[in-house]
mmCIF file of C-alpha atoms in Angstrom:
data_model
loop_
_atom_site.group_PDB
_atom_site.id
_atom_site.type_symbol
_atom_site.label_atom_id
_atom_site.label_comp_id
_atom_site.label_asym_id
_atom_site.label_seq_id
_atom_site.Cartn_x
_atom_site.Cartn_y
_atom_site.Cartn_z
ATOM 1 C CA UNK F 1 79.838 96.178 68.886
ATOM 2 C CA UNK F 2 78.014 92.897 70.704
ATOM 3 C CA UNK F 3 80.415 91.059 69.524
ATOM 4 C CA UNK F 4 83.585 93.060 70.464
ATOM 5 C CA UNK F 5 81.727 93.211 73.669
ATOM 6 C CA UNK F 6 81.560 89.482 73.795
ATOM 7 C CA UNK F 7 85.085 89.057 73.105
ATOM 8 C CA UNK F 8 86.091 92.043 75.468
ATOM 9 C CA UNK F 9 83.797 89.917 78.485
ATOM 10 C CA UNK F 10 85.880 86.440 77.521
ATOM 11 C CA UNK F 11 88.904 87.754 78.365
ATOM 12 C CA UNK F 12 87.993 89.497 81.841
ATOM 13 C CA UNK F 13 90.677 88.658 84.496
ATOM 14 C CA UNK F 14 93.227 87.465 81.675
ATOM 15 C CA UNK F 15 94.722 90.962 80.963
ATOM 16 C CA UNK F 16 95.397 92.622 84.083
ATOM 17 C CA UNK F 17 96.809 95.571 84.590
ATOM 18 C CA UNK F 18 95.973 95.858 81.144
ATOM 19 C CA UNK F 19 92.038 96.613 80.107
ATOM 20 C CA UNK F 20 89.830 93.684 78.595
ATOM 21 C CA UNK F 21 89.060 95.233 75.203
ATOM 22 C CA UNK F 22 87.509 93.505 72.626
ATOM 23 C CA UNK F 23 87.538 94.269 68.934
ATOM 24 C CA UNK F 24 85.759 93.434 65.478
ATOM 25 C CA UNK F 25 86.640 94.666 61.606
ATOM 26 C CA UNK F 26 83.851 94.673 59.089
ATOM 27 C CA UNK F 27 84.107 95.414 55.410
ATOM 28 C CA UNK F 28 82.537 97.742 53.948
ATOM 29 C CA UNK F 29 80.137 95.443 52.377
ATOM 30 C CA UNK F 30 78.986 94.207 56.052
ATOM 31 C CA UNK F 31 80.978 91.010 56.341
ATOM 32 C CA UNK F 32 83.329 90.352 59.311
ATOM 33 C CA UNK F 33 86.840 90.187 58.342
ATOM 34 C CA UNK F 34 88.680 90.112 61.620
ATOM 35 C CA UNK F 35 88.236 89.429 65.148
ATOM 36 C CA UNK F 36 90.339 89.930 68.646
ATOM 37 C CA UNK F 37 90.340 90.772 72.533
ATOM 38 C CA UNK F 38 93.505 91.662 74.546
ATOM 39 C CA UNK F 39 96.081 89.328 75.188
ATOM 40 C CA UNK F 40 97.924 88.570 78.469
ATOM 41 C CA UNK F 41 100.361 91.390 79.242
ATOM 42 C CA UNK F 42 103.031 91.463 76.428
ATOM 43 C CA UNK F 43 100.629 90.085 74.445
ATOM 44 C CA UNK F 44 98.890 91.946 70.892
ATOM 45 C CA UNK F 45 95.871 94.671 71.895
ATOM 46 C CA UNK F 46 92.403 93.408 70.634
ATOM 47 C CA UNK F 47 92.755 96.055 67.675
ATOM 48 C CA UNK F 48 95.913 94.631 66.199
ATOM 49 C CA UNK F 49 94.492 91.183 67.024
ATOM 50 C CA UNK F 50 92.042 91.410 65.002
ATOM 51 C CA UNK F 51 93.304 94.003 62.448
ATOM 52 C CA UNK F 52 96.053 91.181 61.699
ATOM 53 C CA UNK F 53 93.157 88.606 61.355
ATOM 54 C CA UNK F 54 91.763 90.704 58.662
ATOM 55 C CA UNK F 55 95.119 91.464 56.688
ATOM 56 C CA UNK F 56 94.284 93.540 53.787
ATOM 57 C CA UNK F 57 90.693 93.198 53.660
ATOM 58 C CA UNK F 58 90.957 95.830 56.377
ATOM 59 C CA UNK F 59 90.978 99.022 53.829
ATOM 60 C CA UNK F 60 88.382 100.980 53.818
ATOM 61 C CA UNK F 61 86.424 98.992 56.716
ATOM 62 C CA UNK F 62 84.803 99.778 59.931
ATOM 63 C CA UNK F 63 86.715 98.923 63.391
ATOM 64 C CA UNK F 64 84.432 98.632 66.337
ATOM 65 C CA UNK F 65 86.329 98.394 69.631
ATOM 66 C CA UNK F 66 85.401 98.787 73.108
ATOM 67 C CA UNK F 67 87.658 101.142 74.171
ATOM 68 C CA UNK F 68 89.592 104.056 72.596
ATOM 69 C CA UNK F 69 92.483 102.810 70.588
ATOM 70 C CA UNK F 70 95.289 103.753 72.678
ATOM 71 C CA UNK F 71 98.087 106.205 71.533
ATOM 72 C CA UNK F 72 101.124 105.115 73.441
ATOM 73 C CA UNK F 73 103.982 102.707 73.136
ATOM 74 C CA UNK F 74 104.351 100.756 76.248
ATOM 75 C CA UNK F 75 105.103 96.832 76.008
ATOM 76 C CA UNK F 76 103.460 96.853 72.177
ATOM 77 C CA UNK F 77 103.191 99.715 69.579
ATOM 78 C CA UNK F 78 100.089 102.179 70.045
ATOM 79 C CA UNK F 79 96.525 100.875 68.523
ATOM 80 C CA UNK F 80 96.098 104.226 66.500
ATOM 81 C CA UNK F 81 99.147 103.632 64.478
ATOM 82 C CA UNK F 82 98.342 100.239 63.715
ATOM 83 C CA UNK F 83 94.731 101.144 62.608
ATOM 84 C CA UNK F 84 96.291 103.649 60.246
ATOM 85 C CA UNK F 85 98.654 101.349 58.634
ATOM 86 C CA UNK F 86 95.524 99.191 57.640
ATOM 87 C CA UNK F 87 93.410 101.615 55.742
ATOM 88 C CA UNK F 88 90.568 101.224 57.983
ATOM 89 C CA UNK F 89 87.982 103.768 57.379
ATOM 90 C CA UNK F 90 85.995 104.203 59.769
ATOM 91 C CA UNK F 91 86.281 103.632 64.117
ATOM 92 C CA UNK F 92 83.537 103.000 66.285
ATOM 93 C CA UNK F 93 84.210 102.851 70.086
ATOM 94 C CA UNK F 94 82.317 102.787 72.895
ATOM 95 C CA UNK F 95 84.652 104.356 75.850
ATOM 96 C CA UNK F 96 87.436 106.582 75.931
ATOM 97 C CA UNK F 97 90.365 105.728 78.007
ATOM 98 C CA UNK F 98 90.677 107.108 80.672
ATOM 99 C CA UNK F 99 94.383 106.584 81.456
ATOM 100 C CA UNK F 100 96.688 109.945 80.952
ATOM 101 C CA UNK F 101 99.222 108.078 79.173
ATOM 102 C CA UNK F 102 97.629 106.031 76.492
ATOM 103 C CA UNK F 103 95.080 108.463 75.909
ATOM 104 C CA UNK F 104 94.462 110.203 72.354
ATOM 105 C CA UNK F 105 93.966 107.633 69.870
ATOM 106 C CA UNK F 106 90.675 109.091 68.599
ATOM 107 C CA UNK F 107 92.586 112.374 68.313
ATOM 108 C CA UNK F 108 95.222 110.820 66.812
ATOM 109 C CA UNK F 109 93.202 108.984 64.253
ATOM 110 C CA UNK F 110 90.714 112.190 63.482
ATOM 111 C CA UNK F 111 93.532 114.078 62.396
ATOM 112 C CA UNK F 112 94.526 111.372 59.512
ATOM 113 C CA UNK F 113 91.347 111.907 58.275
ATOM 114 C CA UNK F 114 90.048 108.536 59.680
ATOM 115 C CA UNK F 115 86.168 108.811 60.880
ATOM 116 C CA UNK F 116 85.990 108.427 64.317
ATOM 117 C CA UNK F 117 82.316 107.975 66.048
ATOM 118 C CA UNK F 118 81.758 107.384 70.311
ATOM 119 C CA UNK F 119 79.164 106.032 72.768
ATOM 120 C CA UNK F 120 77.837 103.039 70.629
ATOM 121 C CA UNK F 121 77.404 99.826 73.612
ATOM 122 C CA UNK F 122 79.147 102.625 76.278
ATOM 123 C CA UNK F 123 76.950 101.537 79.044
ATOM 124 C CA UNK F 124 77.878 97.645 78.656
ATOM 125 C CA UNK F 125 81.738 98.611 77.775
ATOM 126 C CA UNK F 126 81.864 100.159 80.900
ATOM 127 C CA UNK F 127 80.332 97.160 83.148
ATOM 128 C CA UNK F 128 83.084 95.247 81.364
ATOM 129 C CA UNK F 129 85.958 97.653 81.940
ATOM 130 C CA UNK F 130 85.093 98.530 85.413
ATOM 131 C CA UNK F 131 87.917 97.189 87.082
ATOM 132 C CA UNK F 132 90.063 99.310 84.632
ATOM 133 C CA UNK F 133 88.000 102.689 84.794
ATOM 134 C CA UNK F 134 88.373 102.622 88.266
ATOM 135 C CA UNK F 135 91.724 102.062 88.376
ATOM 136 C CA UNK F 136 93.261 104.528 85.881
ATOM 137 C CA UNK F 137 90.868 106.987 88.068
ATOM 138 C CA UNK F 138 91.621 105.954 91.926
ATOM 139 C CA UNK F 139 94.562 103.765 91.538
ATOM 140 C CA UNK F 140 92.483 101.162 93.614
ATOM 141 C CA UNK F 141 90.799 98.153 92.303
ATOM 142 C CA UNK F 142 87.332 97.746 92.006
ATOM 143 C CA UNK F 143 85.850 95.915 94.971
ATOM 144 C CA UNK F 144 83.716 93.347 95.039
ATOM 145 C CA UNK F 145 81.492 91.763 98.270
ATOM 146 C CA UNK F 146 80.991 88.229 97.728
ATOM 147 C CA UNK F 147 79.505 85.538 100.162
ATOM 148 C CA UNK F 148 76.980 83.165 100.189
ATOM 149 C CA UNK F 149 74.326 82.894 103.229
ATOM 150 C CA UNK F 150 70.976 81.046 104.020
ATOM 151 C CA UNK F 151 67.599 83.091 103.712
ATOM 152 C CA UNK F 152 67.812 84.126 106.865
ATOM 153 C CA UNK F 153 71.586 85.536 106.350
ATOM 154 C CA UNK F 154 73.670 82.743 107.636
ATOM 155 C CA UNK F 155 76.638 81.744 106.786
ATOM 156 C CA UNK F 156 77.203 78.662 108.970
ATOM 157 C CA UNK F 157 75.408 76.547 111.207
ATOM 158 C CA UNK F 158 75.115 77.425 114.908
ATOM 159 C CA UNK F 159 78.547 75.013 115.440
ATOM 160 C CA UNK F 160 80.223 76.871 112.879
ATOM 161 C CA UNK F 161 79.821 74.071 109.981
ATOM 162 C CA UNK F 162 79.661 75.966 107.245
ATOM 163 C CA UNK F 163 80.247 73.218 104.390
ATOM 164 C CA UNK F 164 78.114 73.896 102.634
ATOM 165 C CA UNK F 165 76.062 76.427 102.509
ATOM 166 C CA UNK F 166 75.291 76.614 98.764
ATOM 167 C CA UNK F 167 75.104 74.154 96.233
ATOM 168 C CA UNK F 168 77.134 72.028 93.555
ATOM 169 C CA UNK F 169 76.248 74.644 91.073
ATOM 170 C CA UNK F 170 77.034 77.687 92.705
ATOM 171 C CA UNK F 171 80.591 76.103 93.713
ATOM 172 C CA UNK F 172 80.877 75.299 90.138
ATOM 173 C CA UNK F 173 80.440 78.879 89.242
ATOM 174 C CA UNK F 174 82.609 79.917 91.698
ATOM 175 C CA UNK F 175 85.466 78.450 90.716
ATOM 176 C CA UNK F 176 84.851 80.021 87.332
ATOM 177 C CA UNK F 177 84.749 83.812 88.767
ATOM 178 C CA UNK F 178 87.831 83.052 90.741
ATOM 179 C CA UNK F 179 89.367 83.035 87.051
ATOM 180 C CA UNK F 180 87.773 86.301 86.526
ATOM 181 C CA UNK F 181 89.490 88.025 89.095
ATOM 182 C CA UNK F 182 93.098 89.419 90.128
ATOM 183 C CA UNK F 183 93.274 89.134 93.774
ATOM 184 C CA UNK F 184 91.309 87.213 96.584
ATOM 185 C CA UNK F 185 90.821 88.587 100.215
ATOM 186 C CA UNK F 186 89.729 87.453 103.805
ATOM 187 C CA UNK F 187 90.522 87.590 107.021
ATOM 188 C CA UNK F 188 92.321 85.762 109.259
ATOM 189 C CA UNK F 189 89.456 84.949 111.293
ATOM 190 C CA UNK F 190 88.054 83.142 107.883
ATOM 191 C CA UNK F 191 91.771 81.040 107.752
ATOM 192 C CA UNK F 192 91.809 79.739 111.444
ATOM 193 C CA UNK F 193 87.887 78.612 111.092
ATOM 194 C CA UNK F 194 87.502 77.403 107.038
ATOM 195 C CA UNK F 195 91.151 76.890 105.938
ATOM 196 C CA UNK F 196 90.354 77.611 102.693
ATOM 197 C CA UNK F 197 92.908 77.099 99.506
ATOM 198 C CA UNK F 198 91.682 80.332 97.770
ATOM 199 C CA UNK F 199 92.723 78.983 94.453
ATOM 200 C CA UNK F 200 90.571 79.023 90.879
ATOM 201 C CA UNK F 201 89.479 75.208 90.045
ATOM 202 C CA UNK F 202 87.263 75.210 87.727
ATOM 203 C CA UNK F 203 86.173 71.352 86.688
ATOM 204 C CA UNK F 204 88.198 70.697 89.409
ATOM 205 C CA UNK F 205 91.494 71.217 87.651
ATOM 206 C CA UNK F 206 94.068 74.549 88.633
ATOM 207 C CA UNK F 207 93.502 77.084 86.615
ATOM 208 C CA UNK F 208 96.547 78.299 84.701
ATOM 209 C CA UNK F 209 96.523 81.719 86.039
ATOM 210 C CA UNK F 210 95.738 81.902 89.321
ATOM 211 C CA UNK F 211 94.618 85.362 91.268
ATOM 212 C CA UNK F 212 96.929 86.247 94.206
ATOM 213 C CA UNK F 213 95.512 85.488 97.643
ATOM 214 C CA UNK F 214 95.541 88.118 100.051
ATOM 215 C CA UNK F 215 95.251 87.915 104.098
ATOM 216 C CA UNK F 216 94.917 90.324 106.670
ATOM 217 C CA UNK F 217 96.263 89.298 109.429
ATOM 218 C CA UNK F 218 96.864 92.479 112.178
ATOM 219 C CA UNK F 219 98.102 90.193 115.042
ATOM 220 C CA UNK F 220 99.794 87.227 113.525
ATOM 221 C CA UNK F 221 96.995 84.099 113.551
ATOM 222 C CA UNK F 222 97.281 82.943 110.408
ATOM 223 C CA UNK F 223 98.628 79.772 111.516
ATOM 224 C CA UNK F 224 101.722 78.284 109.263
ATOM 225 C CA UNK F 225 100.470 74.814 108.517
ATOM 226 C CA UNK F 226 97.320 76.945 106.584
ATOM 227 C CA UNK F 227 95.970 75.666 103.002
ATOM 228 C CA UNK F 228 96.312 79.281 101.716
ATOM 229 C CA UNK F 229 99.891 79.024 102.326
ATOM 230 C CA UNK F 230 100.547 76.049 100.116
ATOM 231 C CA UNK F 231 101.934 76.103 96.568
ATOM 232 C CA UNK F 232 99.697 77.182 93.200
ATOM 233 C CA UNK F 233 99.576 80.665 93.712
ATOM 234 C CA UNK F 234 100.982 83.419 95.475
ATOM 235 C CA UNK F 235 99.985 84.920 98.687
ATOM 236 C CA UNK F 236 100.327 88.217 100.460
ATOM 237 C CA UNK F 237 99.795 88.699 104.132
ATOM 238 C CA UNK F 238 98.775 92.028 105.391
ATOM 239 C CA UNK F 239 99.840 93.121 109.014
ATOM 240 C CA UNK F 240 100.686 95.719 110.977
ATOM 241 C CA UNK F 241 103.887 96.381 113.415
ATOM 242 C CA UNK F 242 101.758 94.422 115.934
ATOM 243 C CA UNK F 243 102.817 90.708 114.362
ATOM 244 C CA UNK F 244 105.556 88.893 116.299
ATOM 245 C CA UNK F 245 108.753 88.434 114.149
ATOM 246 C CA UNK F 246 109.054 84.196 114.964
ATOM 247 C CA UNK F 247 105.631 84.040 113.264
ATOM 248 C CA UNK F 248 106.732 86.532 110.107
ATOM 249 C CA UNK F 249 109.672 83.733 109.867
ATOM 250 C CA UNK F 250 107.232 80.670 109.418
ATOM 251 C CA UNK F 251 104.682 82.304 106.959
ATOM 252 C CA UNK F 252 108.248 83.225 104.845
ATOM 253 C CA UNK F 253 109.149 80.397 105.035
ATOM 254 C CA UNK F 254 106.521 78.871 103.340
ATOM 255 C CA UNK F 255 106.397 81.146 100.236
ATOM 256 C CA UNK F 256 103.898 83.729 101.700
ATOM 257 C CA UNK F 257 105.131 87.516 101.238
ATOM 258 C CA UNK F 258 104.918 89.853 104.693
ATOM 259 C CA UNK F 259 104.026 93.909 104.490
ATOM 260 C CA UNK F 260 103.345 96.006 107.065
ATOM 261 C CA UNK F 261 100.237 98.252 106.941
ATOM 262 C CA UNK F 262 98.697 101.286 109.185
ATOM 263 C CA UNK F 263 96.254 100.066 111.465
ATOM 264 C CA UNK F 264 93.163 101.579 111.758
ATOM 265 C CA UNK F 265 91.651 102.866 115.017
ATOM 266 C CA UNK F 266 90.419 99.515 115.727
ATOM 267 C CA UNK F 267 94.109 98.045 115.023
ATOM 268 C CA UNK F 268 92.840 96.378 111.910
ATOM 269 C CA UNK F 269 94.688 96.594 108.689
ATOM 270 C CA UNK F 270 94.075 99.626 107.333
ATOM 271 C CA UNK F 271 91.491 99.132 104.024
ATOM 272 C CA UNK F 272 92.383 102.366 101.934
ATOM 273 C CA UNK F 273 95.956 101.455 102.799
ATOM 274 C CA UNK F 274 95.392 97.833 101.728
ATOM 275 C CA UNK F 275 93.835 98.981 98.304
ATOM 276 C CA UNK F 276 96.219 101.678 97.741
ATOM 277 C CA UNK F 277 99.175 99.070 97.577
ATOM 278 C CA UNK F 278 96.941 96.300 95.262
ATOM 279 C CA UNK F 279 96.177 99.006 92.942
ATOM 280 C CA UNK F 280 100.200 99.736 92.876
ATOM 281 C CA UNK F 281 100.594 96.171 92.252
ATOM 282 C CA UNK F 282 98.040 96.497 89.033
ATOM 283 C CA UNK F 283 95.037 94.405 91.065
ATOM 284 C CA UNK F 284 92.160 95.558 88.940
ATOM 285 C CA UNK F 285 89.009 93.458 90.508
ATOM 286 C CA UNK F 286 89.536 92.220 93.672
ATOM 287 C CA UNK F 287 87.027 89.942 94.948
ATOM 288 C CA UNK F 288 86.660 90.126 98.985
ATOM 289 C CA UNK F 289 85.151 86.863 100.428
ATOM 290 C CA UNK F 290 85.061 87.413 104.231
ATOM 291 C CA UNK F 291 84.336 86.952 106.753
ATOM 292 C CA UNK F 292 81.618 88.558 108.267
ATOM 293 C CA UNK F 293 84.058 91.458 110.071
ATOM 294 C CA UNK F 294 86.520 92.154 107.038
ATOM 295 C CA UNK F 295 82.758 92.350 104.821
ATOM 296 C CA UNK F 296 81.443 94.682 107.513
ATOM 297 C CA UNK F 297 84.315 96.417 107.543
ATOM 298 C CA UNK F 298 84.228 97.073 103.983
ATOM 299 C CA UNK F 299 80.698 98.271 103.984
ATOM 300 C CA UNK F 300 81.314 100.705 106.834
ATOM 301 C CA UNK F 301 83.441 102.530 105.413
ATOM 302 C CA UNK F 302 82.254 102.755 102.097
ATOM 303 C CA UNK F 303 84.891 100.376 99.990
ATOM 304 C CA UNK F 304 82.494 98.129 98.199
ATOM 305 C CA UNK F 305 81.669 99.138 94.106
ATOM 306 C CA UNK F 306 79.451 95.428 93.756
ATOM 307 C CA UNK F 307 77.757 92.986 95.301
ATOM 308 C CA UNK F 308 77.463 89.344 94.851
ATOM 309 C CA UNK F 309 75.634 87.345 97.182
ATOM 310 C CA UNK F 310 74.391 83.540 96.762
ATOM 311 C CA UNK F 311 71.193 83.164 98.348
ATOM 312 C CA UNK F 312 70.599 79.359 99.389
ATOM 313 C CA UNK F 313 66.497 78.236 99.742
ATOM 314 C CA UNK F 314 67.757 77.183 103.772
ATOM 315 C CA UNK F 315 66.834 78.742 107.103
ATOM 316 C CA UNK F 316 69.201 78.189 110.006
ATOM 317 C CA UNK F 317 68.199 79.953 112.664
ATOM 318 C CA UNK F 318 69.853 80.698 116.325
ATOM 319 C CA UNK F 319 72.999 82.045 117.009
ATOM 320 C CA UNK F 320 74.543 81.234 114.043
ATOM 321 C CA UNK F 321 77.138 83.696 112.436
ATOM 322 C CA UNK F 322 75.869 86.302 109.834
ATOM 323 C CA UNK F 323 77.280 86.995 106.491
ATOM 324 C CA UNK F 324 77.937 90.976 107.012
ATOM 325 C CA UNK F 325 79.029 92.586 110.517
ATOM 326 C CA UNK F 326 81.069 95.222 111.241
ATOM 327 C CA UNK F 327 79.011 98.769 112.972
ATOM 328 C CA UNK F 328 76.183 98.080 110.281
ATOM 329 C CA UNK F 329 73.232 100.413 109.943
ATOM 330 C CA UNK F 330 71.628 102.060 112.977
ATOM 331 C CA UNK F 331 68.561 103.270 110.979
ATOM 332 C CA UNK F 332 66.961 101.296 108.222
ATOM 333 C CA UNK F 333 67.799 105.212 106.583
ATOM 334 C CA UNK F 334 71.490 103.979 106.862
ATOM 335 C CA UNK F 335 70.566 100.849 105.065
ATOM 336 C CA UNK F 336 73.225 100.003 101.884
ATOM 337 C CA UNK F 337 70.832 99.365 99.210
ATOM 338 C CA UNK F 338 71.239 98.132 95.932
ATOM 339 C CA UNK F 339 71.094 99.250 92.420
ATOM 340 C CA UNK F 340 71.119 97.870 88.908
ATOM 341 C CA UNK F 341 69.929 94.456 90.221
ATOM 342 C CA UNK F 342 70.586 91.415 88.497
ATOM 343 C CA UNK F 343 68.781 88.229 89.743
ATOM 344 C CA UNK F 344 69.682 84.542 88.244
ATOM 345 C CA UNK F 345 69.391 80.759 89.189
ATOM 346 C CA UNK F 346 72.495 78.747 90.201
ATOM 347 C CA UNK F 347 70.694 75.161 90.739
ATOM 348 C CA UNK F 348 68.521 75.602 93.610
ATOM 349 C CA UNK F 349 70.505 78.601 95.178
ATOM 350 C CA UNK F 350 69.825 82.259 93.406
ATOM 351 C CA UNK F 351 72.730 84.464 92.537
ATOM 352 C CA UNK F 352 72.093 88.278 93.407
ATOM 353 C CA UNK F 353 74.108 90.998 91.997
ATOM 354 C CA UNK F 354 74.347 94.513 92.323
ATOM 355 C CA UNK F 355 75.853 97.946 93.117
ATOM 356 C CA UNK F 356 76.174 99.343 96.350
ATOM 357 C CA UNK F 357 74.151 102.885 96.990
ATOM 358 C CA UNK F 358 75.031 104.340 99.501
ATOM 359 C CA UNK F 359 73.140 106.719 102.757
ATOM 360 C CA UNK F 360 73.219 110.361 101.294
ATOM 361 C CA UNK F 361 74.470 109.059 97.634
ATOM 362 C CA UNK F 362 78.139 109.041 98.840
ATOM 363 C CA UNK F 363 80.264 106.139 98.241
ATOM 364 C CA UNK F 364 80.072 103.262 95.639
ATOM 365 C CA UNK F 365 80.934 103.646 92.061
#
């Protein structure tokens, strides 16, 4: 089961809306006979992956797999039927699926008499498949906060200069997660002051799939001449009613795609409305980068499921911009605190992650 998990984690961001499963067949005398993790969409499940590495040394083996086999026939033929057609044994997975539809493989297998166990590596399956779980449960992606910020919580110098805050490393690594991920969002405040690209570069070099950028943009600022606008991936600008048409036109007209959104009672873009319609569009993980407001906002009202923060060894002092806004905490009792806290080095910077818990336990995955 390490290992399916292993293959399951190599392909996260790859699969979407499909789940990053990862599979492994072992003969009954303990030797591995096949390996696999999902494909691309249209592409083979991990079970058939690696049931068709193992051919015929498949009978009377064990399958471990990360998630249920599924039990439906969508784009490929359902997982339980091609277990059966092997002669496996025995199946060992870690997390049932969740979705209505595909649902029913262990059922399905049970009944042919094939031995079906649950739970073994559930608690790393699910850190894996999180994106998915919450998906097939919400129909929103998982969210997470990301931003990098000096000791003392800045994000840019007190002119704004905010290149850069972190190190070679941590941009390195970056660039890598951005593969990772289905969608990228900020603000337009964070396009009129960075101009950022939003694209996945690791080594420098495009990546082949690239996760869709995403802008809100209430008023119309995003200006046409931006970087996020330019070719390599797609982008999706979220308004409201309140955007002037001549500036729709220009931001067309360069590729980007325009929908109109409920504004919240601050005439934002509405945030449950914005997830609602990424989680239609099969966004699974959707990484939010900034700035400090859109963050903020997220926090306030409860949107975020992790958090990854870069923590650079720098203090900056004055009235430089902070990484997190929005109404904040009014007693440290309101404080978001973290949970399950993983702590690593990225060159000289430190890379914190964690999951949000929220004031009175509500909120947060």
């Amino acid at each position: 089961m390490r290992r399916a998990l292993e293959l399951a984690e190599s392909v996260v961001g790859a699969t979407s809306p499909n789940p990053p499963v990862g599979a492994v067949v072992v003969a009954p005398d303990g030797t591995v006979r096949g390996e696999g993790a999902t494909q691309p969409p249209g592409g083979s499940h991990a079970e058939a992956m690696a049931l068709q590495q193992a051919g015929d040394r498949a009978r009377g083996g064990t399958l471990y797999v990360t998630l249920e086999p599924c039990n439906h026939w969508g784009r490929t033929p359902p997982c339980a039927e091609a277990v059966l057609a092997t002669g496996i044994a025995r199946v060992v997975y870690a997390v049932a699926d969740p979705d209505p539809i595909a649902r029913g493989g262990a059922g399905r297998l049970r009944a042919s008499g094939i031995a079906v166990e649950r739970g073994d590596g559930a608690v790393a399956a699910r850190r894996v498949l999180a994106g998915f779980l919450k998906h097939r449960r919400t129909g929103t992606p998982w969210v997470i906060a990301k931003f990098a910020a000096s000791l003392d919580g800045r994000i840019a110098a007190v002119s704004g200069d905010s290149r850069w805050v972190s190190g070679p490393e941590t941009l390195v690594w970056a660039h890598h997660e951005r593969t990772r991920i289905d969608a990228i969002l900020v603000g337009s405040e964070t396009v009129v002051v960075d101009d950022p690209e939003l694209t996945a570069r690791p080594g420098g070099v495009p990546a082949e799939r690239q996760p869709l950028r995403v802008v809100l943009d209430a008023r119309g600022r995003v200006p046409a001449a931006a970087r996020v606008l330019a070719p390599g991936a797609s982008t999706l600008v979220l308004t409201t009613a309140c955007a002037p048409a001549g500036w729709r036109d220009a931001l067309q007209a360069r590729g980007a795609e325009i929908v109109d959104l409920p504004a919240d009672t601050d005439g934002h873009v509405s945030l449950p409305a914005a997830l609602k319609l990424l989680g239609e569009r099969g966004v699974l993980r959707l990484l939010v980068e900034g700035g400090g407001e859109v963050l903020g906002s997220f926090f306030d009202a409860r949107l975020v499921d992790e958090v990854t923060v870069i923590v650079a060894p720098i203090i900056i002092g004055g009235a430089a911009q902070t990484a997190v806004r929005g109404r904040g905490a009014w007693r440290m009792a309101d404080v978001v605190r973290l949970r399950d806290v993983r702590v690593r080095r990225l060159g000289r910077d430190l890379l914190v992650r964690g999951r949000p818990r929220y004031p009175e336990g509500a909120g947060g995955e």
